[in-house]
Coordinates of C-alpha atoms and ligand atoms in Angstrom, one line a residue:
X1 CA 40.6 -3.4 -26.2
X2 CA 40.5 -6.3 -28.8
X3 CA 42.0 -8.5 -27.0
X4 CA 38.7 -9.1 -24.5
X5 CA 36.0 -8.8 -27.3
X6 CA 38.0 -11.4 -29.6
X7 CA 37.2 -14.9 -27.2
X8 CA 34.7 -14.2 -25.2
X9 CA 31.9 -12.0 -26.2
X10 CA 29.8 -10.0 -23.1
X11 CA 32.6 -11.3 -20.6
X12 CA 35.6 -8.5 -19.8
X13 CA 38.5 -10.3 -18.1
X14 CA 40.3 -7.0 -17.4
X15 CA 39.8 -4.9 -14.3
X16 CA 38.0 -1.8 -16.4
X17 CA 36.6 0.8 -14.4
X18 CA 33.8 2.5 -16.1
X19 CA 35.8 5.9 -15.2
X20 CA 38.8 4.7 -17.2
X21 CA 36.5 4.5 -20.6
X22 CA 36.7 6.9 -22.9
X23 CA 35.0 7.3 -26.0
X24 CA 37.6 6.4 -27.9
X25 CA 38.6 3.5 -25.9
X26 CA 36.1 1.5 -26.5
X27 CA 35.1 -0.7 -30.0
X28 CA 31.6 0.0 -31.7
X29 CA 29.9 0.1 -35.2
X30 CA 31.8 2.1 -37.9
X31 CA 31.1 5.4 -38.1
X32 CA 28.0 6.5 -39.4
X33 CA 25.3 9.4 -40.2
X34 CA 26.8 12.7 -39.1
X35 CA 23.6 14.1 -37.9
X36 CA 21.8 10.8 -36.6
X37 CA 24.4 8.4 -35.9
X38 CA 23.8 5.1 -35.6
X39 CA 19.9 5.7 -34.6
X40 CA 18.3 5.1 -38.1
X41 CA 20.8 2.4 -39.0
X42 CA 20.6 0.0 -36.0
X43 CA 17.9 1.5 -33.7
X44 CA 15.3 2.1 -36.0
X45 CA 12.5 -0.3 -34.5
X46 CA 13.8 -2.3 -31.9
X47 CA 16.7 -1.0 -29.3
X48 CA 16.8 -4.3 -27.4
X49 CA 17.6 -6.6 -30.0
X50 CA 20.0 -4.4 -31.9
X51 CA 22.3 -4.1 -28.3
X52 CA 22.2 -8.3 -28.7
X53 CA 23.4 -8.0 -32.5
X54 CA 26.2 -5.6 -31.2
X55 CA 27.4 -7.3 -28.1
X56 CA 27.7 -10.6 -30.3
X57 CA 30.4 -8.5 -32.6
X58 CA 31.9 -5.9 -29.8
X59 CA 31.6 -7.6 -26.9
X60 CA 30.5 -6.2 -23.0
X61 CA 31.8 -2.5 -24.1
X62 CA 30.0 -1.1 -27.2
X63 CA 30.5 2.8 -28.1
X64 CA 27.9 4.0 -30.4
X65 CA 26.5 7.1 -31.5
X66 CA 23.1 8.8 -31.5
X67 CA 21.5 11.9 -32.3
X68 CA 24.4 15.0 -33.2
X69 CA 27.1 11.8 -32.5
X70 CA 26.5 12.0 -29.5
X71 CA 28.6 9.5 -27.4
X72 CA 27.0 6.4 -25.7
X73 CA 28.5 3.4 -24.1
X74 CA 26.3 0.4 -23.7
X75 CA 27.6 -2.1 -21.2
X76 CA 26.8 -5.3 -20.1
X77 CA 29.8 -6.6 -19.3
X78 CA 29.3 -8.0 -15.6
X79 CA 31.7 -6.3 -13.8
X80 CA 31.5 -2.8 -15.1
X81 CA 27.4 -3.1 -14.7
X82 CA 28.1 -4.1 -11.3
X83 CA 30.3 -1.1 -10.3
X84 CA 27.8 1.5 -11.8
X85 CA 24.8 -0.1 -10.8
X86 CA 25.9 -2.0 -7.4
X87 CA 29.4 -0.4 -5.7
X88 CA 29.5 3.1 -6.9
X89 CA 25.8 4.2 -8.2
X90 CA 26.2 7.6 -6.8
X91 CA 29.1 8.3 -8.8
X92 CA 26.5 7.7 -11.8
X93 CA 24.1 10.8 -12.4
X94 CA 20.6 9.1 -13.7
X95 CA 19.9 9.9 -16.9
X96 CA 17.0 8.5 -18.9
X97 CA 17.0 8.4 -22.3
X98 CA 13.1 9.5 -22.8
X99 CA 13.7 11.7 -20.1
X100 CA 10.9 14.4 -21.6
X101 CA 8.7 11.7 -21.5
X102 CA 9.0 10.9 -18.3
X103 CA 8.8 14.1 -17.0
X104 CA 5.3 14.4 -18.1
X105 CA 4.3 11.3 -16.6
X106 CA 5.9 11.2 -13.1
X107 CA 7.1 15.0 -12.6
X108 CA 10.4 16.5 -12.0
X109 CA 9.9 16.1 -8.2
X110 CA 10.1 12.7 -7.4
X111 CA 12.4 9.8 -6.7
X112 CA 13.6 9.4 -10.9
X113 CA 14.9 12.3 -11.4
X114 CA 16.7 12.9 -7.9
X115 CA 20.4 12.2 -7.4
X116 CA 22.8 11.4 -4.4
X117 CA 21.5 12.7 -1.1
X118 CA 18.4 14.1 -2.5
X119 CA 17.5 10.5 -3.6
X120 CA 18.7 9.2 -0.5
X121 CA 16.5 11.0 1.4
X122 CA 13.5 10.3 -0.5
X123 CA 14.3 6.3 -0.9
X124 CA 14.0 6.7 3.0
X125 CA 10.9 8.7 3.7
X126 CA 9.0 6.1 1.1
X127 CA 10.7 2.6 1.6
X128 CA 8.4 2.1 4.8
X129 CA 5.5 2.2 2.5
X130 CA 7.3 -0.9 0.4
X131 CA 8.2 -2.9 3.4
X132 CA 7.1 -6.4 3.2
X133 CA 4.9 -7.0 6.1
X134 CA 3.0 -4.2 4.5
X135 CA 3.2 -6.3 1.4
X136 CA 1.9 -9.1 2.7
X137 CA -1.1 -7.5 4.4
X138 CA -2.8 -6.4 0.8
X139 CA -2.6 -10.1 -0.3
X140 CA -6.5 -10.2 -0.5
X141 CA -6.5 -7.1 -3.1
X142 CA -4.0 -9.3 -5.0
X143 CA -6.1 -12.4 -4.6
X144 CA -9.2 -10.2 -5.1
X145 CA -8.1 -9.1 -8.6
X146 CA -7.1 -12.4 -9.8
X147 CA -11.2 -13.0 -9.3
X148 CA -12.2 -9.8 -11.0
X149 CA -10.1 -10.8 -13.8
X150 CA -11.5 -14.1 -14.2
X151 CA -15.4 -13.2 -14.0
X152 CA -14.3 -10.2 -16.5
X153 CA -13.1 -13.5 -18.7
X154 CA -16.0 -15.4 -18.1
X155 CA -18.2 -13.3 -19.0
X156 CA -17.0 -12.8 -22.1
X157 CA -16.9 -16.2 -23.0
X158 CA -20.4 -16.4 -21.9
X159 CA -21.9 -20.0 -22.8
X160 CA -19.3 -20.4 -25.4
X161 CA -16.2 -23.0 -25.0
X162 CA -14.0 -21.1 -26.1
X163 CA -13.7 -17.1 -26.9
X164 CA -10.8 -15.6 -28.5
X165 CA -10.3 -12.7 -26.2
X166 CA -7.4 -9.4 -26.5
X167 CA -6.0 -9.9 -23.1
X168 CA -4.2 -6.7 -23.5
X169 CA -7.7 -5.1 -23.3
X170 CA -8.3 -5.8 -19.2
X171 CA -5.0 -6.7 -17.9
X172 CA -3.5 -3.0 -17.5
X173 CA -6.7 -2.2 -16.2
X174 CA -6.6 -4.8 -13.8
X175 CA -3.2 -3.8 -12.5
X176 CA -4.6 -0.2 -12.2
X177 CA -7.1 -1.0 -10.0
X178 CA -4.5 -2.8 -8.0
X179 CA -2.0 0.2 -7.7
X180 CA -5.4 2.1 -6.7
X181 CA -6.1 0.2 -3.6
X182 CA -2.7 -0.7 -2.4
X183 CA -1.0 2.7 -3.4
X184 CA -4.1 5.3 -2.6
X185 CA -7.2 3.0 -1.4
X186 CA -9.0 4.4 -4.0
X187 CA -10.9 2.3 -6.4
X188 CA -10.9 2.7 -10.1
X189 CA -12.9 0.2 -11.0
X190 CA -11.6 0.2 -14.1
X191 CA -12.4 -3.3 -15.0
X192 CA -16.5 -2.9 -14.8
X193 CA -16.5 0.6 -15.8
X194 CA -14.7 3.1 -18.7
X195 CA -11.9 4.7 -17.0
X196 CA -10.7 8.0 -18.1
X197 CA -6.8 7.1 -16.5
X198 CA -6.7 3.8 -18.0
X199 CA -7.4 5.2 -21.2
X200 CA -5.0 8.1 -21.0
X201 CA -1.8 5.4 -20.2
X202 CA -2.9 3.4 -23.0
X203 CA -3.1 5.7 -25.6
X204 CA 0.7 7.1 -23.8
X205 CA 2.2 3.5 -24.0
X206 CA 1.1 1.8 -27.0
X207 CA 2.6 4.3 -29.4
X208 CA 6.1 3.5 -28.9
X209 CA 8.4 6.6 -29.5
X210 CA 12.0 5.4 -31.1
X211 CA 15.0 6.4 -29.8
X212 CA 15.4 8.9 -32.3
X213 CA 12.0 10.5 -31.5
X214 CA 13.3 11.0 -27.6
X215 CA 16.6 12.2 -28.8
X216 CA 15.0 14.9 -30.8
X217 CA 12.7 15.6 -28.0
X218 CA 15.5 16.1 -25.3
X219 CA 17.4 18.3 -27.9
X220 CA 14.0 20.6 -28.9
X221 CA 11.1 20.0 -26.5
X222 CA 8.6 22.5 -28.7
X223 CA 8.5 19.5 -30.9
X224 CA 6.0 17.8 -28.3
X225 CA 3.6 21.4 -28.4
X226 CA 3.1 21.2 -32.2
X227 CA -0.6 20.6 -32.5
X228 CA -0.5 17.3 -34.0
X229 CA -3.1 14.9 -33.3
X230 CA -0.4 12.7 -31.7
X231 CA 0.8 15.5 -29.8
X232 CA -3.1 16.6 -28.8
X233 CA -4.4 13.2 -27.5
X234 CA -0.7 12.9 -25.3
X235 CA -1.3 16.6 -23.3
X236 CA -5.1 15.2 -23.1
X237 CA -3.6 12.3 -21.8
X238 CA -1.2 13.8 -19.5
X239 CA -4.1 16.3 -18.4
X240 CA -5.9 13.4 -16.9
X241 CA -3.2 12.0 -15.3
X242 CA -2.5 15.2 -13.7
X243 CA -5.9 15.6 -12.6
X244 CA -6.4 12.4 -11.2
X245 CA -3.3 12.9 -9.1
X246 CA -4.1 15.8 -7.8
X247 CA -7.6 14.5 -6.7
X248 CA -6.0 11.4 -4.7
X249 CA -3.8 13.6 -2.8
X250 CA -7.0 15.9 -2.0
X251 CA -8.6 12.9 -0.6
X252 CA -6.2 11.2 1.4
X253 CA -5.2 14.5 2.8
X254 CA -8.7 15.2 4.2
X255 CA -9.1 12.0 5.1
X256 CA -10.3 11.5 8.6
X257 CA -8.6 8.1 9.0
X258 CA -5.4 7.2 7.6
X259 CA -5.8 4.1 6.2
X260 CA -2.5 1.6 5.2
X261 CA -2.2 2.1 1.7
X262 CA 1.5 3.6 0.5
X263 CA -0.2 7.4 0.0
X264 CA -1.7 7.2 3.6
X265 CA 1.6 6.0 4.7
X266 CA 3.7 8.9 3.1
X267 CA 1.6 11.5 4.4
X268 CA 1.4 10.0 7.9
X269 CA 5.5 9.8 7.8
X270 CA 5.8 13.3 5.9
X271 CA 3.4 15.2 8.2
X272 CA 6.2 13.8 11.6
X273 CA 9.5 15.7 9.5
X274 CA 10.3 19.0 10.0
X275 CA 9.2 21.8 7.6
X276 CA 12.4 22.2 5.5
X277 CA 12.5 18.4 5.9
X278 CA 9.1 17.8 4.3
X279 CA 8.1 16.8 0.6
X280 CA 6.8 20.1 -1.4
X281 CA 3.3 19.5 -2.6
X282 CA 4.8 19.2 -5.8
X283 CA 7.0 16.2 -4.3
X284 CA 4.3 13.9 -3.3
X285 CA 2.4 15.0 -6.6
X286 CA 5.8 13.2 -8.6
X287 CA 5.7 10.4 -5.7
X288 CA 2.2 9.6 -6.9
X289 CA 2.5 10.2 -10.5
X290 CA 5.5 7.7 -9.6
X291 CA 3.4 5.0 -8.1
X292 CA 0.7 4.9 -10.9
X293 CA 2.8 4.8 -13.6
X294 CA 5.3 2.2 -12.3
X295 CA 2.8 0.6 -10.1
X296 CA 0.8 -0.7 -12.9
X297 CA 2.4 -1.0 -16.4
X298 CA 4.9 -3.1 -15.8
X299 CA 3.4 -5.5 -13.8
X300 CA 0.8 -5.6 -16.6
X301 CA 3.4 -6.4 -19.0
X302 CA 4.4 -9.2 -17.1
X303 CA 1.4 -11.1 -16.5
X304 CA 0.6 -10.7 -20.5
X305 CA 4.0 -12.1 -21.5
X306 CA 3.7 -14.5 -18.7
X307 CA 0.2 -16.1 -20.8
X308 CA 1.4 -15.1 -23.4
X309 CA 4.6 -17.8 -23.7
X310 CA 2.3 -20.0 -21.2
X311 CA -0.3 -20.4 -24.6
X312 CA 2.8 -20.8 -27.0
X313 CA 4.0 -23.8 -25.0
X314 CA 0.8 -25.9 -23.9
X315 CA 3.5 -28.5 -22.2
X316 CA 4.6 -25.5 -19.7
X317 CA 0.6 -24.6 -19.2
X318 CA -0.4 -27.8 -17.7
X319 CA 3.0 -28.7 -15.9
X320 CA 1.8 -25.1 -14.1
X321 CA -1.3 -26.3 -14.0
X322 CA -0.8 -29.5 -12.5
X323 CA 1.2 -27.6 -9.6
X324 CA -1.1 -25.3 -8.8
X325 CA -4.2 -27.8 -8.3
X326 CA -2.0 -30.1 -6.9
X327 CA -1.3 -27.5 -3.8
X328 CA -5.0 -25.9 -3.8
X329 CA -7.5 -28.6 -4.8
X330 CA -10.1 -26.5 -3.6
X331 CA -10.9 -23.6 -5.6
X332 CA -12.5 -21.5 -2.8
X333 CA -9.4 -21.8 -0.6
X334 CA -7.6 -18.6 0.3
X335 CA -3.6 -19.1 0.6
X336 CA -1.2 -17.8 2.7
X337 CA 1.9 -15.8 1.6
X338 CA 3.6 -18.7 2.8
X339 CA 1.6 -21.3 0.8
X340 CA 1.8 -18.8 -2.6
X341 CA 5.5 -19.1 -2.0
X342 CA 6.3 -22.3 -1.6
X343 CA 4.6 -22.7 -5.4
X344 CA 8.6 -23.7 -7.1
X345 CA 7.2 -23.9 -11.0
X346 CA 5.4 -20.7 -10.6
X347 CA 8.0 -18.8 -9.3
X348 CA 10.3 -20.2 -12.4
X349 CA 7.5 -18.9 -14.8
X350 CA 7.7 -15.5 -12.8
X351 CA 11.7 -15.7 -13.6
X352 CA 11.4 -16.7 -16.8
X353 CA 8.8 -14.2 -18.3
X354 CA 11.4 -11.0 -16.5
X355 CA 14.1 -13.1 -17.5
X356 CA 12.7 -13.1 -21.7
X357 CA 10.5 -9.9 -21.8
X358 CA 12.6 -7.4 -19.6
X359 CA 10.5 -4.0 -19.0
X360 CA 13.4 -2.0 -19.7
X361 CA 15.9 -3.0 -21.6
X362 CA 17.5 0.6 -21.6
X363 CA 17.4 0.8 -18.0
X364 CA 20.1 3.4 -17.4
X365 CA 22.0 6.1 -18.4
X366 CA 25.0 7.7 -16.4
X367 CA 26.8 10.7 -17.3
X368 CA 30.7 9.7 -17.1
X369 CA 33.0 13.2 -16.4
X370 CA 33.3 13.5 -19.9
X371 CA 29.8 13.5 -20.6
X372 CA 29.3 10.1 -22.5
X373 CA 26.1 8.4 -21.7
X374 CA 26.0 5.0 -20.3
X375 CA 23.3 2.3 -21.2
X376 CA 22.7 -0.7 -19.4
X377 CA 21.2 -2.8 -22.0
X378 CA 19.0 -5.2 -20.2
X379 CA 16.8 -7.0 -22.9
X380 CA 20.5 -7.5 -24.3
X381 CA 22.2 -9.0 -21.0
X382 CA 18.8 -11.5 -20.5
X383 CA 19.6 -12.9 -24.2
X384 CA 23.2 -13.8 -23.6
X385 CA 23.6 -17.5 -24.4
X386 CA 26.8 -17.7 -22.1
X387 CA 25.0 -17.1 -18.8
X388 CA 21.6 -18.0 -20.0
X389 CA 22.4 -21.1 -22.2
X390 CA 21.8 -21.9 -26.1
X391 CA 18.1 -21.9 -25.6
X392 CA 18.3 -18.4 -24.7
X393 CA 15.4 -17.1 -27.2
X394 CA 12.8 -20.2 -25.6
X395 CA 10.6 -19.3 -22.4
X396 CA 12.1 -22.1 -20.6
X397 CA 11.2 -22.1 -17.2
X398 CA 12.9 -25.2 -15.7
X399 CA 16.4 -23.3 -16.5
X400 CA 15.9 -21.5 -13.5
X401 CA 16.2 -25.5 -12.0
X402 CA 19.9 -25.8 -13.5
X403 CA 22.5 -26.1 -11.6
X404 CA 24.6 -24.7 -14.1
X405 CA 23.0 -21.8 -14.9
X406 CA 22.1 -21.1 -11.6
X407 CA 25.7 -20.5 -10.7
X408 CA 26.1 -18.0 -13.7
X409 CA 23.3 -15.9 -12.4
X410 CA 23.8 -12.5 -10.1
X411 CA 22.2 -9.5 -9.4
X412 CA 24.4 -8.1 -12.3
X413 CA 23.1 -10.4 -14.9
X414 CA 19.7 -10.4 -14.0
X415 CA 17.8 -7.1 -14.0
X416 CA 14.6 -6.9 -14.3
X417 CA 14.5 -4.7 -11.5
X418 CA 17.8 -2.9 -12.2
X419 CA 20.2 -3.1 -9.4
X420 CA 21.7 -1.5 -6.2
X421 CA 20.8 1.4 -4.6
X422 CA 17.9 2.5 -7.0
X423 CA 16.2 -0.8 -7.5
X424 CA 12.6 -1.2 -7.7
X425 CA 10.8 -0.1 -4.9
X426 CA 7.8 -2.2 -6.0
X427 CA 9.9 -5.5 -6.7
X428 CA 7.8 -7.6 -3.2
X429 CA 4.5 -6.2 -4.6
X430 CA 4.8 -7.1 -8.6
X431 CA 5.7 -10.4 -7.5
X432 CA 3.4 -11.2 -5.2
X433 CA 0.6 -9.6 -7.2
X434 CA 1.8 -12.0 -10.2
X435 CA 1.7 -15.0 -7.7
X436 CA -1.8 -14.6 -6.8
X437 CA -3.1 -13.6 -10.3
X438 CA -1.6 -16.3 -12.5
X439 CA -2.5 -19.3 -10.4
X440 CA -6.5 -18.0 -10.5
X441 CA -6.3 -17.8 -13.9
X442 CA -4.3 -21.1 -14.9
X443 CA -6.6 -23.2 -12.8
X444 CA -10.1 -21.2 -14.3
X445 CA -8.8 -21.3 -18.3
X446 CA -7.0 -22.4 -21.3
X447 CA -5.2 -20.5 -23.2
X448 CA -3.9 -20.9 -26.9
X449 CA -2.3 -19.1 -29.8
X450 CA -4.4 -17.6 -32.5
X451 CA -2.8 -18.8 -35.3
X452 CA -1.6 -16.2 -38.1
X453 CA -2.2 -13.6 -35.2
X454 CA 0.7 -11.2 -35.0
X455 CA 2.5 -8.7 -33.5
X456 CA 5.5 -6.3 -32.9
X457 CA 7.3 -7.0 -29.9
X458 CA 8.7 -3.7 -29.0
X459 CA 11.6 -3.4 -27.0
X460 CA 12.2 0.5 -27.0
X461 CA 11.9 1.3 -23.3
X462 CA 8.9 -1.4 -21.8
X463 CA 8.6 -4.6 -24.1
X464 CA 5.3 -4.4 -25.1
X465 CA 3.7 -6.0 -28.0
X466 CA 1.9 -3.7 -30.4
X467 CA -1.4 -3.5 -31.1
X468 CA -1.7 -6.0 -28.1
X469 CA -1.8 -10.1 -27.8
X470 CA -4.9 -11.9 -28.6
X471 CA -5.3 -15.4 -27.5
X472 CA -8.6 -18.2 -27.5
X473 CA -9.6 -18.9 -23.7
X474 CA -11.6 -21.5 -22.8
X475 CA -13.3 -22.4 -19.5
X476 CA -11.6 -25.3 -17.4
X477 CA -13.7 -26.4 -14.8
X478 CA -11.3 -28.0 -11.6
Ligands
HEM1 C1 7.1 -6.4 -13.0 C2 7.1 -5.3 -12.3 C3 8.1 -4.3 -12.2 C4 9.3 -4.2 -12.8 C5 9.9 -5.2 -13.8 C6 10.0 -3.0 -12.4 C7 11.2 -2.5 -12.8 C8 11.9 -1.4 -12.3 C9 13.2 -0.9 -12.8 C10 14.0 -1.6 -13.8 C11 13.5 0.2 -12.0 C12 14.7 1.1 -12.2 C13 15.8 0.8 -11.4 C14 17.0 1.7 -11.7 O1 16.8 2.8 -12.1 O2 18.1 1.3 -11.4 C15 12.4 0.4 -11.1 C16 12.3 1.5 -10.3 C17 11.2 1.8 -9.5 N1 10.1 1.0 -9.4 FE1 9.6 -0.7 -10.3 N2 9.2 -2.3 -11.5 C18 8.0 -3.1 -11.3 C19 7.0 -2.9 -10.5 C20 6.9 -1.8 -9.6 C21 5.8 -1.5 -8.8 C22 4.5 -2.5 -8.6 C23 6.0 -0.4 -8.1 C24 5.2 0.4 -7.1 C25 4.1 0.1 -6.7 C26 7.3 0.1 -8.6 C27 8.0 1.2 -8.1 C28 9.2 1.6 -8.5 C29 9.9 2.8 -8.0 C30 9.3 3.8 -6.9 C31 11.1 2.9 -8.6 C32 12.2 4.0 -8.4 C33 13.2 3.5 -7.4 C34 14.4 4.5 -7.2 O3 14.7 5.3 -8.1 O4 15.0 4.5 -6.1 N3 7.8 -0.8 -9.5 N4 11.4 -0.6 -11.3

């Protein structure tokens, strides 16, 4: 095994087969705590950086050991992520590491959880739904919420300059009310008003649980009924999200008219499939859960690290700038898909910002035959300098312009979507969403650090930074 970690970190020159691994076979940190392996030690805070530390000493293969020593094997190494994400997927049970978690927020039902034909069947009935002409229809609700966004801003900044403003505070909600329309044609308006469901997934994603937490949960779930104020304000949570679910399904099944959004869509598709063919209640209830939760929060991490790094580096602000007004000089001109699209730099900021803040750096887990987890570090594999170059920790957009790099890059090296037959569903719509929002905003403000501001970058699970990102905004008038 030594002799492919020693020369060229991340990169296996031998033909492995993920089904050929074996504990034992493969290099990792020296032993450590019997009861919580290597989770205190090296995953304490931050899982996606400490999978960079180890692939820079082990290499593409890394064996370590959580809670019990349990066995995991991260990889990252190109080839064996392509044969369990990309040629043999259904070999590879899904597993997710915060799997009680997830549970509560998306059900047992739905598309995560399923495997093999039972996923296949569901990737079917709802991929309709995701097609792009679909996609491309709801580019007002895109265009519409870059707007909302901006007044929101505006008025905050009132007759002031300048304001420094959380962005974290609206931005989830504006992606919300996105996955509202296009998923259920239902408005939330959470933006102008205090909503109940935007409050319940922030208080659910900003605390963080570490990898130990999740462990423990998985291994003794009556941890999560303990009447802890933590553990009371995530059921109250959870309660609302439930509730809310179950009220959009009530509405869009009495609905008189189906309209086109992805709920509408399902049913109308469901309702034409024989009984024992159809989704359970308690399918489409998971399908929904589904579509709010990863409609929204990780699209909203996106556009906040995208402003984010676009106020740390004023130079990549304006060139965006610059191309935006360049192609739009007219600030009340509504684009085509075709005209968002041709926009190069943006779409190397989109790149970039998945490329350096990854949603899911632990994307996957599969259960090998021999019941050893694998992890498919992402935040890891998007920090590699070999493929990504030595300026791998910079938001440098034009590196998605290199020739060089450009060769190095594949679908399994760059995952912001995961890969293969479970990749995101709503890859067309986050982008597209991002391509109308950003350019709104870039051409109507200014953005710039607050200095001595700070905050934790987490990378267990989303990369989120905790409390949130504050940054001063000021008007620009083009
Ligand atoms: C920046 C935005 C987004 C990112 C980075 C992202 C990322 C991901 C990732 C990494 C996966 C897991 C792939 C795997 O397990 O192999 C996934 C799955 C999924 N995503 Fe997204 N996602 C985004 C936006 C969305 C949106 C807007 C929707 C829907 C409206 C959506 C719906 C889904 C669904 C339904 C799945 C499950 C697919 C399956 O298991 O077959 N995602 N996404």
């Amino acid at each position: 095994m030594q002799d492919f970690v020693d020369e060229h970190p991340g990169v296996c020159r031998k033909p492995y087969s993920p089904f050929s691994l074996t504990e034992n076979s493969v290099l990792g940190p020296p032993g450590n705590n019997f009861i919580f392996g290597h989770l205190i030690s090296l995953f304490k805070d931050k899982q996606g950086e400490a999978f960079i530390h180890l692939a820079k000493q082990y290499g593409g293969i890394i064996r370590f050991h959580a809670l019990l020593n349990k066995p995991y094997i991260s990889i990252s190494d190109p080839k064996l992520v392509q044969q369990v994400l990309i040629n043999r997927s259904y070999e590879f049970p899904k597993y997710f590491i915060s799997k009680s978690m997830i549970k509560d927020l998306v059900g047992e039902d739905g598309i995560s959880f399923s495997q093999g034909d039972a996923h296949k069947r569901l990737r079917k009935l709802i991929s309709p739904s995701f097609a792009f002409a679909n996609i491309k229809e709801v580019l007002p609700i895109f265009i519409q919420a870059g707007h909302k966004l901006k007044d929101a801003w505006l008025k905050q900044i009132g007759n002031k300059k300048e304001e420094r403003i959380t962005i974290t505070a609206l931005i989830p909600k504006i992606t919300l009310d996105v996955i509202g329309l296009v998923g259920f044609n239902y408005e939330f308006n959470s933006i102008t008003s205090d909503s109940e469901l935007a409050r319940a997934y922030h208080s659910i994603t900003n605390k963080r649980p570490s990898f130990l937490y999740m462990e423990l949960l998985n291994i003794f779930p009556f941890i999560k009924k303990i009447p802890t104020s933590y553990n009371n304000q995530y059921w109250n949570s959870i309660k609302t999200i439930d509730n809310v679910t179950e009220k959009l399904i009530a509405e869009q099944k009495n609905a008189t008219v189906r309209g086109k959004d992805f709920l509408s869509l399902l049913i109308k598709i469901n309702e034409n499939l024989s009984i024992n063919e159809q989704l359970t209640h308690k399918g489409l209830r998971s399908m929904v859960m589904t579509l709010l939760f990863a409609g929204h929060e990780t699209t909203s991490s996106l556009l906040t690290w995208a402003l984010y790094y676009l106020a740390k580096i004023p130079d990549i602000q304006d060139h965006l700038r610059k191309e935006v007004l360049d192609k739009f000089p007219d600030r009340n001109y509504f684009p085509t898909f075709e005209e968002i699209d041709h926009l190069k730099y943006l779409e190397c900021v989109f790149k970039e910002s998945l490329r350096i803040s990854p949603p899911d750096e632990i994307m996957n887990g599969y259960v090998t035959p021999k019941g050893t987890q694998f992890i498919i570090p992402i935040y890891a594999i998007h920090h590699d300098p070999l493929i990504w170059g030595d300026d791998v920790e910079s938001f440098n957009p034009s590196r998605w312009l290199d020739p060089e790099i450009k060769s190095k890059i594949s679908n399994n090296n760059f995952l912001p979507f995961g890969a293969g037959v479970r990749n995101c569903l709503g890859m067309k719509m986050a982008q597209l969403e991002f391509k109308c929002v950003i350019p709104i905003i870039i051409r109507n403000f200014e953005f710039r650090l607050v200095e001595g501001f700070t905050f934790k970058k987490s990378t267990n699970g989303l990369c989120k930074p905790i409390p949130g990102i504050d940054l001063f905004v000021s008007k620009v008038d083009y």
